[in-house]
Short mmCIF file of C-alpha atoms in Angstrom, two decimals:
data_model
loop_
_atom_site.label_atom_id
_atom_site.label_comp_id
_atom_site.label_asym_id
_atom_site.label_seq_id
_atom_site.Cartn_x
_atom_site.Cartn_y
_atom_site.Cartn_z
CA MET X 1 151.43 170.08 116.86
CA ALA X 2 151.54 167.08 119.15
CA SER X 3 152.80 167.56 122.69
CA ALA X 4 155.47 165.33 124.17
CA ALA X 5 152.80 163.67 126.30
CA GLN X 6 151.02 162.48 123.17
CA SER X 7 153.97 160.61 121.73
CA PRO X 8 154.21 156.81 122.08
CA GLU X 9 155.73 155.80 125.42
CA PRO X 10 159.44 154.92 125.05
CA SER X 11 159.75 153.38 128.52
CA THR X 12 157.42 150.48 127.76
CA THR X 13 159.61 148.59 125.27
CA SER X 14 161.89 145.89 126.62
CA ASN X 15 164.78 146.81 124.34
CA ASN X 16 164.87 150.51 125.31
CA GLN X 17 164.05 151.64 121.80
CA SER X 18 162.65 155.13 122.32
CA ILE X 19 161.29 158.20 120.60
CA ALA X 20 163.46 161.11 121.76
CA PRO X 21 163.01 164.84 120.98
CA ARG X 22 165.20 166.26 118.22
CA THR X 23 166.61 169.77 118.01
CA PRO X 24 165.40 171.22 114.68
CA GLY X 25 167.95 172.32 112.13
CA GLY X 26 166.58 175.87 112.02
CA PRO X 27 165.03 177.77 109.08
CA SER X 28 167.03 175.76 106.53
CA ASP X 29 165.18 172.67 107.74
CA GLN X 30 161.96 174.38 106.73
CA ARG X 31 163.16 175.38 103.24
CA GLN X 32 164.07 171.82 102.29
CA ASP X 33 161.67 169.34 100.80
CA HIS X 34 160.16 167.17 103.52
CA VAL X 35 159.08 163.53 103.47
CA VAL X 36 155.61 162.97 104.94
CA VAL X 37 153.86 159.76 106.00
CA VAL X 38 150.57 158.91 107.73
CA ALA X 39 150.62 155.85 110.00
CA LEU X 40 149.10 153.95 112.90
CA LEU X 41 151.70 153.47 115.62
CA VAL X 42 151.08 150.14 117.32
CA GLU X 43 149.69 150.48 120.86
CA PRO X 44 149.18 147.12 122.63
CA ALA X 45 145.81 146.76 124.36
CA SER X 46 146.75 144.59 127.36
CA GLY X 47 149.66 143.23 129.35
CA ARG X 48 149.86 140.09 127.25
CA ASP X 49 149.76 142.15 124.06
CA ARG X 50 152.58 144.30 125.47
CA ALA X 51 154.65 141.16 126.10
CA ARG X 52 154.09 140.07 122.48
CA PHE X 53 154.92 143.58 121.27
CA ASP X 54 158.20 143.39 123.22
CA ARG X 55 158.93 139.96 121.73
CA LEU X 56 158.26 141.41 118.27
CA GLN X 57 160.83 144.11 119.00
CA GLU X 58 163.38 141.49 119.99
CA VAL X 59 162.89 139.75 116.63
CA ARG X 60 162.94 143.04 114.71
CA ARG X 61 166.18 144.10 116.38
CA VAL X 62 167.91 141.17 114.66
CA HIS X 63 165.96 140.85 111.41
CA ASP X 64 164.49 144.26 110.49
CA GLN X 65 166.86 146.69 108.79
CA ALA X 66 164.51 149.55 109.74
CA PHE X 67 164.50 148.73 113.47
CA ASP X 68 166.42 151.87 114.45
CA ARG X 69 164.13 154.09 112.37
CA TRP X 70 160.65 152.75 113.06
CA LEU X 71 158.61 151.52 115.98
CA PRO X 72 156.04 148.89 114.89
CA HIS X 73 153.41 150.60 112.75
CA ILE X 74 150.87 150.23 109.96
CA THR X 75 151.45 152.66 107.10
CA LEU X 76 148.16 154.23 105.95
CA ILE X 77 149.48 156.75 103.41
CA PRO X 78 152.91 155.79 102.01
CA PRO X 79 155.72 158.37 102.14
CA PHE X 80 155.47 161.41 99.83
CA PHE X 81 157.21 164.76 99.84
CA ILE X 82 156.24 168.41 100.15
CA SER X 83 158.32 171.40 99.11
CA GLY X 84 159.49 174.19 101.41
CA ASN X 85 159.27 176.72 98.57
CA GLU X 86 156.04 175.59 96.94
CA GLN X 87 153.19 173.42 98.10
CA PHE X 88 152.99 170.13 96.22
CA LEU X 89 152.93 166.45 97.01
CA THR X 90 154.39 163.40 95.31
CA SER X 91 155.47 159.94 96.39
CA VAL X 92 158.88 158.80 97.63
CA ASP X 93 160.09 155.39 98.77
CA GLU X 94 161.39 156.03 102.28
CA ALA X 95 160.57 155.12 105.90
CA GLY X 96 161.43 156.34 109.40
CA LYS X 97 160.67 156.24 113.09
CA ALA X 98 158.70 158.91 114.94
CA GLN X 99 160.27 161.68 117.01
CA GLU X 100 158.88 164.85 118.62
CA PRO X 101 160.23 168.12 117.11
CA ASP X 102 160.81 171.37 118.95
CA ASP X 103 157.93 173.88 118.75
CA ALA X 104 160.09 176.34 116.79
CA SER X 105 159.89 174.42 113.51
CA ALA X 106 156.10 174.22 113.74
CA ASN X 107 155.70 177.98 114.17
CA ASP X 108 157.64 179.02 111.05
CA ASP X 109 155.17 180.54 108.58
CA ASP X 110 156.44 178.87 105.39
CA GLY X 111 155.40 176.39 102.75
CA ILE X 112 156.16 173.33 104.87
CA SER X 113 154.14 174.47 107.87
CA LYS X 114 151.25 175.71 105.72
CA THR X 115 151.04 172.44 103.83
CA LEU X 116 151.29 170.33 106.99
CA THR X 117 148.62 172.48 108.61
CA GLU X 118 146.31 172.03 105.62
CA LEU X 119 146.93 168.29 105.60
CA SER X 120 146.23 168.23 109.33
CA SER X 121 142.89 169.93 108.92
CA ARG X 122 141.78 167.40 106.32
CA LEU X 123 143.06 164.40 108.26
CA GLU X 124 141.41 165.57 111.47
CA THR X 125 138.03 165.82 109.74
CA ALA X 126 138.39 162.35 108.20
CA CYS X 127 139.49 160.73 111.46
CA ARG X 128 136.42 162.02 113.28
CA GLN X 129 134.28 159.89 110.96
CA HIS X 130 135.84 156.69 112.32
CA GLU X 131 135.39 155.17 115.78
CA GLN X 132 138.11 154.00 118.10
CA HIS X 133 138.35 150.22 118.27
CA HIS X 134 140.71 147.32 118.84
CA LEU X 135 142.51 145.56 115.98
CA LEU X 136 143.48 141.90 116.17
CA VAL X 137 146.74 141.19 114.32
CA ASP X 138 146.91 137.40 114.06
CA GLN X 139 148.17 136.51 110.56
CA VAL X 140 151.68 136.05 109.14
CA SER X 141 152.31 136.85 105.49
CA SER X 142 154.95 138.16 103.08
CA PHE X 143 155.49 140.03 99.85
CA LYS X 144 158.40 139.79 97.46
CA LEU X 145 160.54 142.80 96.63
CA ARG X 146 163.55 142.99 94.33
CA ALA X 147 166.25 142.57 96.99
CA TYR X 148 164.38 140.61 99.66
CA THR X 149 161.08 139.23 100.91
CA ASN X 150 159.26 141.27 103.55
CA ILE X 151 157.82 139.11 106.34
CA HIS X 152 155.06 140.79 108.32
CA LEU X 153 152.03 140.48 110.58
CA ARG X 154 148.53 141.26 109.30
CA PRO X 155 145.07 141.69 110.79
CA GLY X 156 142.61 138.95 109.94
CA ARG X 157 138.83 138.88 109.66
CA THR X 158 136.49 141.09 111.68
CA ARG X 159 135.25 139.72 115.00
CA LEU X 160 131.89 140.81 116.39
CA GLN X 161 131.60 141.95 119.98
CA PRO X 162 129.52 139.53 122.12
CA SER X 163 126.67 142.00 122.57
CA ALA X 164 126.13 142.06 118.79
CA ALA X 165 125.00 138.43 118.69
CA THR X 166 121.34 137.66 118.06
CA PRO X 167 119.04 135.47 120.24
CA GLY X 168 119.65 131.76 119.74
CA GLU X 169 123.40 132.19 119.34
CA ASP X 170 124.31 131.41 122.95
CA GLU X 171 127.10 129.05 121.94
CA VAL X 172 128.68 131.67 119.68
CA VAL X 173 128.31 134.34 122.35
CA GLY X 174 130.01 132.09 124.88
CA GLU X 175 132.95 131.48 122.56
CA LEU X 176 133.34 135.17 121.81
CA GLU X 177 133.04 136.02 125.50
CA ARG X 178 135.90 133.65 126.25
CA ASP X 179 137.90 135.26 123.47
CA PHE X 180 137.41 138.70 124.97
CA GLN X 181 138.33 137.50 128.43
CA ALA X 182 141.47 135.90 126.99
CA MET X 183 142.41 139.25 125.47
CA GLY X 184 141.90 141.04 128.75
CA LEU X 185 138.99 143.05 127.31
CA ALA X 186 135.99 142.90 129.60
CA ARG X 187 132.57 143.07 128.00
CA GLY X 188 131.95 146.36 129.77
CA SER X 189 135.26 147.96 128.77
CA SER X 190 135.25 151.33 127.02
CA VAL X 191 135.98 149.90 123.56
CA THR X 192 135.10 146.24 123.03
CA MET X 193 134.81 145.96 119.26
CA VAL X 194 137.70 143.99 117.80
CA GLU X 195 138.02 144.63 114.09
CA GLY X 196 139.82 142.99 111.20
CA HIS X 197 141.44 144.42 108.11
CA GLU X 198 138.18 145.74 106.60
CA THR X 199 137.96 148.52 109.19
CA ILE X 200 141.53 149.63 108.49
CA LEU X 201 140.82 149.54 104.75
CA ARG X 202 137.88 151.92 105.20
CA LEU X 203 139.98 154.25 107.34
CA GLN X 204 142.83 154.23 104.81
CA GLN X 205 140.50 154.94 101.90
CA ASP X 206 138.98 157.96 103.64
CA LEU X 207 142.38 159.35 104.62
CA HIS X 208 143.66 158.93 101.07
CA ALA X 209 140.54 160.59 99.63
CA CYS X 210 140.80 163.58 101.97
CA LEU X 211 144.31 164.38 100.67
CA LEU X 212 143.43 164.26 96.97
CA PRO X 213 142.03 167.84 96.71
CA VAL X 214 145.33 169.18 98.04
CA THR X 215 147.45 167.23 95.58
CA GLN X 216 145.20 167.93 92.61
CA ALA X 217 145.14 171.68 93.29
CA ASP X 218 148.92 171.84 92.95
CA ARG X 219 149.24 169.55 89.93
CA GLY X 220 149.42 172.31 87.33
CA GLU X 221 152.21 174.21 89.09
CA ARG X 222 154.13 171.02 89.72
CA ARG X 223 153.96 169.98 86.07
CA ALA X 224 155.29 173.39 85.04
CA ARG X 225 158.29 172.82 87.28
CA GLY X 226 158.66 169.15 86.38
CA GLN X 227 161.57 169.53 84.00
CA ALA X 228 163.63 171.51 86.49
CA LYS X 229 163.03 168.89 89.14
CA GLY X 230 163.43 165.87 86.87
CA LYS X 231 166.55 164.50 88.48
CA ARG X 232 165.07 164.62 91.94
CA GLY X 233 161.86 163.08 90.68
CA GLN X 234 163.69 160.18 89.05
CA HIS X 235 165.83 159.61 92.13
CA GLN X 236 162.90 159.64 94.54
CA GLY X 237 160.45 157.72 92.35
CA ARG X 238 158.00 160.56 91.72
CA SER X 239 154.57 159.50 90.55
CA ARG X 240 152.49 160.85 87.71
CA GLY X 241 149.67 162.97 89.02
CA GLY X 242 151.36 163.65 92.34
CA GLN X 243 148.73 161.99 94.47
CA ALA X 244 149.79 160.83 97.89
CA GLY X 245 150.95 157.26 97.68
CA GLY X 246 151.34 157.14 93.89
CA SER X 247 149.48 158.16 90.76
CA ARG X 248 146.44 156.19 91.84
CA GLY X 249 147.17 156.15 95.54
CA ARG X 250 146.56 153.04 97.56
CA SER X 251 143.40 151.45 96.23
CA ARG X 252 141.25 149.04 98.20
CA SER X 253 142.83 146.11 96.37
CA SER X 254 146.48 147.23 96.64
CA PHE X 255 146.55 148.41 100.27
CA LYS X 256 147.68 145.58 102.55
CA PRO X 257 147.81 146.70 106.20
CA HIS X 258 150.81 145.07 107.84
CA ILE X 259 153.43 145.35 110.57
CA SER X 260 156.90 144.46 109.28
CA VAL X 261 158.88 141.82 111.15
CA GLY X 262 161.98 141.58 108.96
CA GLN X 263 163.54 140.95 105.58
CA ALA X 264 164.57 137.55 104.19
CA LYS X 265 167.09 137.19 101.37
CA ASP X 266 166.70 133.44 100.85
CA ASP X 267 164.31 130.58 101.58
CA ALA X 268 166.05 129.62 104.82
CA GLU X 269 165.71 133.14 106.22
CA ARG X 270 162.10 133.30 105.06
CA THR X 271 161.25 130.03 106.82
CA ARG X 272 162.98 131.17 110.00
CA LEU X 273 161.17 134.53 110.01
CA PHE X 274 157.81 132.84 109.52
CA GLU X 275 158.55 130.59 112.50
CA LEU X 276 159.58 133.56 114.65
CA SER X 277 156.51 135.55 113.58
CA HIS X 278 154.15 132.77 114.62
CA GLU X 279 156.06 132.47 117.89
CA VAL X 280 155.54 136.21 118.49
CA LEU X 281 151.78 135.83 118.02
CA ARG X 282 151.65 132.97 120.56
CA HIS X 283 154.20 134.36 123.01
CA GLY X 284 153.20 133.72 126.63
CA SER X 285 150.18 131.53 125.84
CA ASP X 286 149.37 127.83 126.17
CA GLU X 287 150.52 126.31 122.87
CA GLY X 288 148.18 123.35 123.29
CA GLN X 289 145.18 125.62 123.70
CA ASP X 290 146.15 127.58 120.59
CA ALA X 291 146.34 124.34 118.60
CA ASP X 292 142.93 123.17 119.82
CA VAL X 293 141.00 126.37 119.15
CA ALA X 294 141.36 127.37 115.52
CA GLY X 295 141.35 131.13 115.12
CA SER X 296 141.21 131.70 118.89
CA THR X 297 142.18 135.20 120.00
CA THR X 298 144.68 133.59 122.36
CA LYS X 299 146.87 133.94 119.27
CA GLY X 300 147.71 137.44 118.08
CA ILE X 301 148.36 140.99 119.24
CA VAL X 302 145.37 143.17 120.03
CA CYS X 303 146.16 146.82 119.30
CA ARG X 304 144.30 149.95 120.32
CA VAL X 305 143.30 151.98 117.27
CA ASP X 306 142.41 155.37 118.68
CA ARG X 307 144.53 157.84 116.72
CA VAL X 308 146.37 158.39 113.44
CA THR X 309 149.77 160.09 113.26
CA LEU X 310 151.18 162.53 110.67
CA LEU X 311 154.98 162.40 110.53
CA HIS X 312 157.57 164.32 108.52
CA LYS X 313 161.29 165.10 108.19
CA PRO X 314 163.66 166.87 105.76
CA LEU X 315 164.11 164.77 102.63
CA ASP X 316 167.89 164.55 102.90
CA ARG X 317 168.00 163.84 106.65
CA PRO X 318 168.60 160.16 107.46
CA GLY X 319 166.95 158.38 110.35
CA ALA X 320 163.86 159.16 112.34
CA TYR X 321 160.74 161.18 111.52
CA ASP X 322 159.23 163.99 113.61
CA VAL X 323 155.63 163.80 114.80
CA TRP X 324 153.68 166.76 113.44
CA ARG X 325 150.31 165.80 114.94
CA HIS X 326 148.16 162.96 116.25
CA PHE X 327 144.50 162.78 115.14
CA GLU X 328 142.04 161.15 117.52
CA LEU X 329 139.37 158.85 116.14
CA SER X 330 135.88 159.45 117.52
CA ASP X 331 135.07 157.98 120.92
CA PRO X 332 132.05 155.62 120.67
CA ARG X 333 131.05 156.83 124.15
CA GLY X 334 130.61 160.35 122.77
CA GLY X 335 133.94 161.83 123.85
CA LEU X 336 134.64 163.29 120.40
#
Protein backbone atom coordinates (compact mmCIF):
# COMPACT_ATOMS: atom_id res chain seq x y z
CA MET A 1 0.00 0.00 0.00
CA ALA A 2 1.52 3.30 -1.02
CA SER A 3 1.89 6.01 1.59
CA ALA A 4 0.67 9.53 0.99
CA ALA A 5 4.27 10.65 0.62
CA GLN A 6 4.69 8.37 -2.38
CA SER A 7 1.85 9.86 -4.39
CA PRO A 8 2.57 12.36 -7.19
CA GLU A 9 2.92 15.90 -5.85
CA PRO A 10 -0.30 17.91 -6.35
CA SER A 11 1.28 21.26 -5.49
CA THR A 12 3.57 21.30 -8.51
CA THR A 13 0.94 21.72 -11.25
CA SER A 14 0.10 25.25 -12.35
CA ASN A 15 -3.62 24.56 -12.62
CA ASN A 16 -4.03 23.16 -9.09
CA GLN A 17 -5.09 19.76 -10.36
CA SER A 18 -4.36 17.47 -7.43
CA ILE A 19 -4.55 13.92 -6.14
CA ALA A 20 -6.52 14.08 -2.89
CA PRO A 21 -7.23 11.23 -0.43
CA ARG A 22 -10.65 9.60 -0.68
CA THR A 23 -12.69 8.13 2.16
CA PRO A 24 -13.40 4.49 1.21
CA GLY A 25 -16.98 3.36 0.87
CA GLY A 26 -16.56 0.63 3.49
CA PRO A 27 -16.90 -3.17 3.08
CA SER A 28 -19.36 -2.80 0.20
CA ASP A 29 -16.58 -1.11 -1.77
CA GLN A 30 -14.56 -4.28 -1.36
CA ARG A 31 -17.36 -6.64 -2.50
CA GLN A 32 -17.84 -4.82 -5.79
CA ASP A 33 -15.91 -5.56 -8.93
CA HIS A 34 -12.94 -3.21 -9.22
CA VAL A 35 -11.28 -1.69 -12.28
CA VAL A 36 -7.48 -2.02 -12.26
CA VAL A 37 -4.84 -0.32 -14.39
CA VAL A 38 -1.02 -0.22 -14.42
CA ALA A 39 0.56 3.06 -15.51
CA LEU A 40 3.56 5.37 -15.48
CA LEU A 41 2.58 8.71 -13.96
CA VAL A 42 4.56 11.45 -15.69
CA GLU A 43 7.26 12.98 -13.48
CA PRO A 44 9.18 15.85 -15.17
CA ALA A 45 12.96 15.62 -14.82
CA SER A 46 13.91 19.32 -14.67
CA GLY A 47 12.52 22.81 -14.25
CA ARG A 48 12.06 23.26 -17.97
CA ASP A 49 10.31 19.91 -18.23
CA ARG A 50 8.04 20.97 -15.36
CA ALA A 51 7.15 24.15 -17.26
CA ARG A 52 6.26 22.07 -20.33
CA PHE A 53 4.28 19.66 -18.14
CA ASP A 54 2.32 22.63 -16.78
CA ARG A 55 1.72 23.92 -20.31
CA LEU A 56 0.48 20.44 -21.27
CA GLN A 57 -1.99 20.62 -18.40
CA GLU A 58 -3.25 23.98 -19.61
CA VAL A 59 -3.95 22.47 -23.04
CA ARG A 60 -5.51 19.33 -21.55
CA ARG A 61 -7.82 21.39 -19.34
CA VAL A 62 -9.50 22.72 -22.50
CA HIS A 63 -9.17 19.78 -24.90
CA ASP A 64 -8.98 16.53 -22.89
CA GLN A 65 -12.30 15.13 -21.69
CA ALA A 66 -10.41 13.03 -19.11
CA PHE A 67 -8.58 16.01 -17.56
CA ASP A 68 -10.47 15.80 -14.25
CA ARG A 69 -9.83 12.05 -13.98
CA TRP A 70 -6.22 11.63 -15.03
CA LEU A 71 -2.89 13.32 -14.52
CA PRO A 72 -0.60 12.87 -17.55
CA HIS A 73 0.40 9.22 -17.76
CA ILE A 74 1.46 6.34 -20.00
CA THR A 75 -0.80 3.31 -19.68
CA LEU A 76 1.24 0.09 -19.48
CA ILE A 77 -1.54 -2.43 -18.82
CA PRO A 78 -4.97 -1.21 -20.03
CA PRO A 79 -7.89 -1.25 -17.57
CA PHE A 80 -9.31 -4.65 -16.54
CA PHE A 81 -11.51 -5.72 -13.66
CA ILE A 82 -11.26 -8.04 -10.67
CA SER A 83 -14.15 -9.45 -8.66
CA GLY A 84 -14.72 -8.93 -4.94
CA ASN A 85 -16.30 -12.38 -4.63
CA GLU A 86 -13.97 -14.36 -6.86
CA GLN A 87 -10.52 -13.70 -8.24
CA PHE A 88 -10.51 -13.20 -12.00
CA LEU A 89 -9.37 -10.61 -14.47
CA THR A 90 -10.77 -9.33 -17.74
CA SER A 91 -10.54 -6.13 -19.74
CA VAL A 92 -12.73 -3.03 -19.54
CA ASP A 93 -12.59 0.24 -21.44
CA GLU A 94 -12.31 2.85 -18.70
CA ALA A 95 -9.80 5.42 -17.39
CA GLY A 96 -9.25 7.50 -14.25
CA LYS A 97 -6.93 9.69 -12.23
CA ALA A 98 -4.93 8.48 -9.23
CA GLN A 99 -5.96 9.05 -5.61
CA GLU A 100 -4.67 7.68 -2.28
CA PRO A 101 -7.18 5.44 -0.42
CA ASP A 102 -7.54 5.12 3.34
CA ASP A 103 -5.62 2.20 4.89
CA ALA A 104 -8.87 0.50 5.94
CA SER A 105 -9.76 -0.71 2.45
CA ALA A 106 -6.31 -2.24 1.99
CA ASN A 107 -6.53 -4.28 5.20
CA ASP A 108 -9.81 -6.04 4.40
CA ASP A 109 -9.06 -9.75 3.87
CA ASP A 110 -11.24 -10.34 0.80
CA GLY A 111 -11.00 -11.21 -2.86
CA ILE A 112 -10.10 -7.69 -3.96
CA SER A 113 -7.24 -7.27 -1.51
CA LYS A 114 -5.93 -10.79 -2.12
CA THR A 115 -5.91 -10.30 -5.87
CA LEU A 116 -4.31 -6.86 -5.65
CA THR A 117 -1.69 -8.25 -3.29
CA GLU A 118 -0.91 -11.11 -5.68
CA LEU A 119 -0.69 -8.71 -8.61
CA SER A 120 1.58 -6.48 -6.53
CA SER A 121 3.97 -9.31 -5.79
CA ARG A 122 4.30 -10.15 -9.47
CA LEU A 123 4.65 -6.54 -10.57
CA GLU A 124 7.27 -5.82 -7.93
CA THR A 125 9.42 -8.72 -9.14
CA ALA A 126 9.12 -7.62 -12.78
CA CYS A 127 9.93 -3.99 -12.02
CA ARG A 128 13.15 -4.95 -10.27
CA GLN A 129 14.43 -6.32 -13.58
CA HIS A 130 14.33 -2.84 -15.15
CA GLU A 131 16.55 0.13 -14.37
CA GLN A 132 15.45 3.65 -13.62
CA HIS A 133 16.08 6.03 -16.51
CA HIS A 134 14.86 9.17 -18.22
CA LEU A 135 12.38 9.09 -21.11
CA LEU A 136 12.36 11.75 -23.81
CA VAL A 137 8.83 12.45 -25.10
CA ASP A 138 9.35 14.51 -28.26
CA GLN A 139 6.88 13.25 -30.89
CA VAL A 140 3.28 14.22 -31.70
CA SER A 141 0.95 11.59 -33.15
CA SER A 142 -2.69 10.48 -33.24
CA PHE A 143 -4.97 7.50 -33.59
CA LYS A 144 -8.52 7.41 -34.86
CA LEU A 145 -11.37 6.15 -32.70
CA ARG A 146 -15.05 5.92 -33.57
CA ALA A 147 -16.15 9.22 -32.03
CA TYR A 148 -12.94 11.25 -32.23
CA THR A 149 -9.22 11.32 -32.96
CA ASN A 150 -6.88 11.07 -29.97
CA ILE A 151 -3.95 13.50 -30.21
CA HIS A 152 -1.01 12.57 -28.02
CA LEU A 153 2.70 12.84 -27.28
CA ARG A 154 5.03 9.88 -27.81
CA PRO A 155 8.63 9.00 -26.98
CA GLY A 156 10.96 8.81 -29.95
CA ARG A 157 14.15 6.87 -30.60
CA THR A 158 16.64 5.88 -27.91
CA ARG A 159 19.48 8.30 -27.18
CA LEU A 160 22.80 7.03 -25.87
CA GLN A 161 24.41 8.67 -22.87
CA PRO A 162 27.67 10.49 -23.77
CA SER A 163 29.86 8.05 -21.86
CA ALA A 164 28.64 5.21 -24.11
CA ALA A 165 30.32 6.67 -27.19
CA THR A 166 33.40 4.95 -28.60
CA PRO A 167 36.81 6.57 -29.32
CA GLY A 168 36.81 8.63 -32.51
CA GLU A 169 33.27 9.89 -31.97
CA ASP A 170 34.23 13.19 -30.36
CA GLU A 171 31.83 15.17 -32.52
CA VAL A 172 28.91 12.91 -31.59
CA VAL A 173 29.88 13.02 -27.92
CA GLY A 174 29.97 16.81 -28.03
CA GLU A 175 26.51 16.99 -29.55
CA LEU A 176 25.08 14.57 -27.00
CA GLU A 177 26.81 16.43 -24.17
CA ARG A 178 25.12 19.63 -25.29
CA ASP A 179 21.81 17.79 -25.43
CA PHE A 180 22.21 16.62 -21.85
CA GLN A 181 23.18 20.08 -20.66
CA ALA A 182 20.12 21.50 -22.43
CA MET A 183 17.94 19.02 -20.55
CA GLY A 184 19.48 19.97 -17.23
CA LEU A 185 20.98 16.48 -16.82
CA ALA A 186 24.64 16.69 -15.92
CA ARG A 187 26.89 13.90 -17.12
CA GLY A 188 27.55 12.93 -13.52
CA SER A 189 23.88 12.91 -12.46
CA SER A 190 22.43 9.82 -10.81
CA VAL A 191 20.55 8.65 -13.91
CA THR A 192 21.83 9.95 -17.25
CA MET A 193 20.47 7.43 -19.73
CA VAL A 194 17.70 8.93 -21.84
CA GLU A 195 15.65 6.22 -23.49
CA GLY A 196 13.13 6.05 -26.30
CA HIS A 197 10.06 3.92 -26.80
CA GLU A 198 11.97 0.61 -27.01
CA THR A 199 12.75 0.68 -23.29
CA ILE A 200 9.09 1.27 -22.40
CA LEU A 201 8.08 -1.54 -24.77
CA ARG A 202 10.36 -3.97 -22.94
CA LEU A 203 8.99 -2.86 -19.57
CA GLN A 204 5.39 -3.20 -20.76
CA GLN A 205 6.00 -6.67 -22.18
CA ASP A 206 7.48 -7.93 -18.92
CA LEU A 207 4.66 -6.45 -16.84
CA HIS A 208 2.06 -8.00 -19.12
CA ALA A 209 3.81 -11.38 -19.01
CA CYS A 210 4.01 -11.38 -15.22
CA LEU A 211 0.20 -11.04 -14.94
CA LEU A 212 -0.64 -13.90 -17.33
CA PRO A 213 -0.26 -16.76 -14.78
CA VAL A 214 -2.83 -15.06 -12.55
CA THR A 215 -5.37 -14.61 -15.32
CA GLN A 216 -4.86 -18.08 -16.78
CA ALA A 217 -5.27 -19.77 -13.39
CA ASP A 218 -8.75 -18.30 -13.03
CA ARG A 219 -9.90 -18.89 -16.60
CA GLY A 220 -11.77 -22.12 -15.92
CA GLU A 221 -13.82 -20.69 -13.05
CA ARG A 222 -14.56 -17.55 -15.00
CA ARG A 223 -15.82 -19.50 -18.00
CA ALA A 224 -18.13 -21.49 -15.74
CA ARG A 225 -19.64 -18.24 -14.53
CA GLY A 226 -19.62 -16.59 -17.95
CA GLN A 227 -23.29 -17.03 -18.73
CA ALA A 228 -24.39 -15.50 -15.43
CA LYS A 229 -22.16 -12.52 -16.03
CA GLY A 230 -22.91 -12.14 -19.73
CA LYS A 231 -24.64 -8.80 -19.52
CA ARG A 232 -21.84 -7.24 -17.55
CA GLY A 233 -19.28 -8.74 -19.89
CA GLN A 234 -21.01 -7.32 -22.96
CA HIS A 235 -21.40 -3.91 -21.35
CA GLN A 236 -17.78 -3.69 -20.23
CA GLY A 237 -16.22 -5.24 -23.33
CA ARG A 238 -14.93 -8.44 -21.72
CA SER A 239 -12.24 -10.25 -23.65
CA ARG A 240 -11.96 -13.91 -24.49
CA GLY A 241 -9.35 -15.57 -22.35
CA GLY A 242 -9.49 -12.91 -19.65
CA GLN A 243 -5.91 -11.78 -20.01
CA ALA A 244 -5.09 -8.32 -18.79
CA GLY A 245 -5.47 -5.88 -21.64
CA GLY A 246 -7.46 -8.19 -23.93
CA SER A 247 -7.43 -11.76 -25.18
CA ARG A 248 -3.90 -11.35 -26.46
CA GLY A 249 -2.89 -8.48 -24.22
CA ARG A 250 -0.83 -5.65 -25.58
CA SER A 251 1.66 -7.14 -27.99
CA ARG A 252 4.90 -5.46 -29.00
CA SER A 253 3.30 -4.29 -32.23
CA SER A 254 0.02 -3.01 -30.77
CA PHE A 255 1.32 -1.20 -27.67
CA LYS A 256 1.92 2.47 -28.45
CA PRO A 257 3.19 4.36 -25.38
CA HIS A 258 1.62 7.81 -25.38
CA ILE A 259 0.49 10.73 -23.23
CA SER A 260 -2.93 12.01 -24.31
CA VAL A 261 -3.30 15.71 -25.09
CA GLY A 262 -6.92 15.83 -26.22
CA GLN A 263 -9.66 14.65 -28.55
CA ALA A 264 -10.48 16.13 -31.97
CA LYS A 265 -13.85 15.63 -33.63
CA ASP A 266 -12.99 17.22 -36.97
CA ASP A 267 -10.00 18.20 -39.10
CA ALA A 268 -9.88 21.75 -37.75
CA GLU A 269 -9.68 20.54 -34.15
CA ARG A 270 -7.07 17.96 -35.13
CA THR A 271 -4.89 20.59 -36.79
CA ARG A 272 -5.23 22.91 -33.80
CA LEU A 273 -4.32 20.16 -31.32
CA PHE A 274 -1.26 19.19 -33.35
CA GLU A 275 -0.13 22.83 -33.28
CA LEU A 276 -0.69 23.08 -29.53
CA SER A 277 1.12 19.78 -28.92
CA HIS A 278 4.21 20.94 -30.80
CA GLU A 279 4.05 24.22 -28.88
CA VAL A 280 4.01 22.25 -25.61
CA LEU A 281 7.16 20.37 -26.62
CA ARG A 282 8.98 23.64 -27.41
CA HIS A 283 7.55 25.72 -24.56
CA GLY A 284 10.16 28.04 -23.05
CA SER A 285 12.89 27.32 -25.61
CA ASP A 286 14.50 29.26 -28.45
CA GLU A 287 12.34 28.44 -31.49
CA GLY A 288 15.18 29.30 -33.87
CA GLN A 289 17.51 26.87 -32.15
CA ASP A 290 14.89 24.12 -32.32
CA ALA A 291 14.51 24.70 -36.06
CA ASP A 292 18.26 24.58 -36.67
CA VAL A 293 19.01 21.40 -34.73
CA ALA A 294 16.88 18.54 -36.03
CA GLY A 295 15.95 16.14 -33.27
CA SER A 296 17.62 18.29 -30.60
CA THR A 297 16.55 17.51 -27.04
CA THR A 298 15.74 21.21 -26.64
CA LYS A 299 12.39 19.97 -27.94
CA GLY A 300 10.42 17.57 -25.76
CA ILE A 301 9.64 16.65 -22.17
CA VAL A 302 12.16 14.53 -20.30
CA CYS A 303 10.40 12.34 -17.72
CA ARG A 304 11.84 10.37 -14.83
CA VAL A 305 10.95 6.69 -15.13
CA ASP A 306 11.67 5.30 -11.69
CA ARG A 307 8.44 3.58 -10.64
CA VAL A 308 5.28 1.93 -11.94
CA THR A 309 1.88 2.46 -10.29
CA LEU A 310 -0.99 -0.01 -9.72
CA LEU A 311 -4.35 1.76 -9.47
CA HIS A 312 -7.89 0.55 -8.83
CA LYS A 313 -11.44 1.65 -7.99
CA PRO A 314 -14.95 0.13 -7.74
CA LEU A 315 -16.29 -0.57 -11.21
CA ASP A 316 -19.44 1.53 -10.80
CA ARG A 317 -17.72 4.50 -9.14
CA PRO A 318 -17.14 7.42 -11.52
CA GLY A 319 -14.06 9.59 -11.43
CA ALA A 320 -10.64 9.03 -9.97
CA TYR A 321 -8.69 5.86 -9.20
CA ASP A 322 -7.02 4.95 -5.90
CA VAL A 323 -3.31 4.16 -5.75
CA TRP A 324 -2.81 0.64 -4.42
CA ARG A 325 0.99 0.60 -4.69
CA HIS A 326 4.02 2.08 -6.42
CA PHE A 327 6.77 -0.30 -7.63
CA GLU A 328 10.30 1.06 -7.82
CA LEU A 329 12.49 0.17 -10.76
CA SER A 330 16.03 -0.89 -9.87
CA ASP A 331 18.54 1.85 -9.13
CA PRO A 332 21.55 1.59 -11.50
CA ARG A 333 23.71 2.78 -8.59
CA GLY A 334 22.77 -0.36 -6.65
CA GLY A 335 20.04 1.11 -4.45
CA LEU A 336 17.60 -1.72 -5.24
